[in-house]
């Protein structure tokens, strides 16, 4: 088991290197730091000195790959590639273009993100599984048919509409919770209720439909027929046999998204003014802060790969039929 | 047409139309493809939604033929002068909607402006009141009395026209079918009306009637009113929503068209050749897949913005710039979404290469290229098709979200995302400006719902594994 995990982690390294090279190409080669500086300074104040100044303040004044003016290892370390890209491997994100410490910002902002993402995931899972089991119980009836129709309709509504509609109805018309904002400690709850509810509702359509397919796939298998044949009631069959076996794909599907919960939800957080990583990313995109976007790309990829590794491990844990290879 | 302009996306749209037609002709000749399509055609949901989709498609295609309009004769001076602005055939058809601008917001079907203004009366005194709109309901002399009857009358007239047109179409259909099957007209009509035909003509006719009634009523009303009101700068919201159809369709279809060659080629190669080819391709798509999609798109669009602001002189007009940005967005969306299809195809190709007829072909010494073209590709086409259809609605929805983050289509381009994005700020106004949002949502919802339902039908028809679950 240990050897398997280590091998999986080693396999992740070339992928992270690939991501790193790709972001480096995207951010520094396709457009030079000069272009970035000109974009940031605006068209009016572009003088060569201003561009140089802007680059020096942010450490973009070094050569891309090889620094001929430096000596020894400095030839390789005093370059943009080393300073800006390779340092990400140590999770040293450096400073943003506006001069803030990105690592500190991320460590502060991940908690509000988690405060929304974890309840949405757990409550959503509960609601979706319950609903899907209910549909599976009433399969091939009108309840099944209309539930699937409802799911498709809910899937077809844009997530933006749930948020705007929910904010308007609950906050503006009924005045139940504040429209947006955040607070520390226990008083944050009143800001979190609405985003969580909306997140759950927005996920019901696709989630329930997906779980329904999983359950129905299991229901048609031989062991379920055997269970019914030996006289078990339909509820026992559903809960003891079908649910248990369908939990394997459900759990692994959940595990793969677990690490990405840190990243938060872009849209929800920015609509509700919650200072999480999602709104951090959006702010960075709209203020064109490339250092933050670069850091988030790397963080996101690392978390995604972590999710893949965790999925593989959880497969072997919950399903004894899967062999390590 | 001399003033014709072919934008990049227009060109690709026509390529797409040609490819789809070619595929349809190919599919109709192969029994194994005709059978699942037959199931689609016999499905009531499938054909009902297809009518709606065709309606959207027609508007999208009309909107994809761009040209410089010819200037009116009295302004011309010489012969054959063209205006510098680029409009589409669709713009010309609904010219009134495009040009009838108000000053600022006005509610749907309103006669008065949303904001109060100082109006000078005929006797020289001034009052602060809601002024009449320049175009919306300008034909009414006494809006208080005439407005409601006028709206009802126009709706009725439009509905009547829609019903008459669909009745005519239905009769033409009955006639065609009775001629082809050499049966009596009344007998065919009775069968269709009772819904007993193999192809669900009744559902199609009913959907068509609903669409036509809505269309004609909208046309009657939009002729003299602003059906969905006007936005901040006084542009007709109904027109914006209609123009957004092209953007939505393009994002949904071009993205898959752009990614398809790479995904199919690499997926099949990985599964067929195995070994180091497989390793390289797997590495490639795992790497791309591990970057969160939104961030990759954001990074790419930011870079494009920098490029465009530094090379502003390369773009002739705003329309062309917006068009290139849309194309680039499709490409980058394709880059983030091809990996799923690639993985599916790899698995399928891996299975197929072990099948006897492929083994036999290898034993006969048939080349790899021949085997892939003859034996592998035709057998994975259904997977490609299902993916394309299933991805469509997700991409239309994604456009709205991306535009909200300002990394979607160009802000000058009409799209549902941009409409929602600007409407978001208007929600705080009192009284609330809801019509932009509502129009975008209704149009988007109809398209995505029909696409979702249609894609379910297509998937069930092509994927035998799922069929028994239904």
mmCIF file of C-alpha atoms in Angstrom, chain B residues 111 135 291 302 318 356 379:
data_model
loop_
_atom_site.group_PDB
_atom_site.id
_atom_site.type_symbol
_atom_site.label_atom_id
_atom_site.label_comp_id
_atom_site.label_asym_id
_atom_site.label_seq_id
_atom_site.Cartn_x
_atom_site.Cartn_y
_atom_site.Cartn_z
ATOM 1 C CA UNK B 111 -45.507 53.696 -23.489
ATOM 2 C CA UNK B 135 -41.069 54.619 -30.627
ATOM 3 C CA UNK B 291 -5.579 22.937 -14.545
ATOM 4 C CA UNK B 302 -6.192 37.895 -20.079
ATOM 5 C CA UNK B 318 -15.206 46.212 -33.375
ATOM 6 C CA UNK B 356 -11.329 -10.393 -34.150
ATOM 7 C CA UNK B 379 -17.115 2.164 -34.493
#
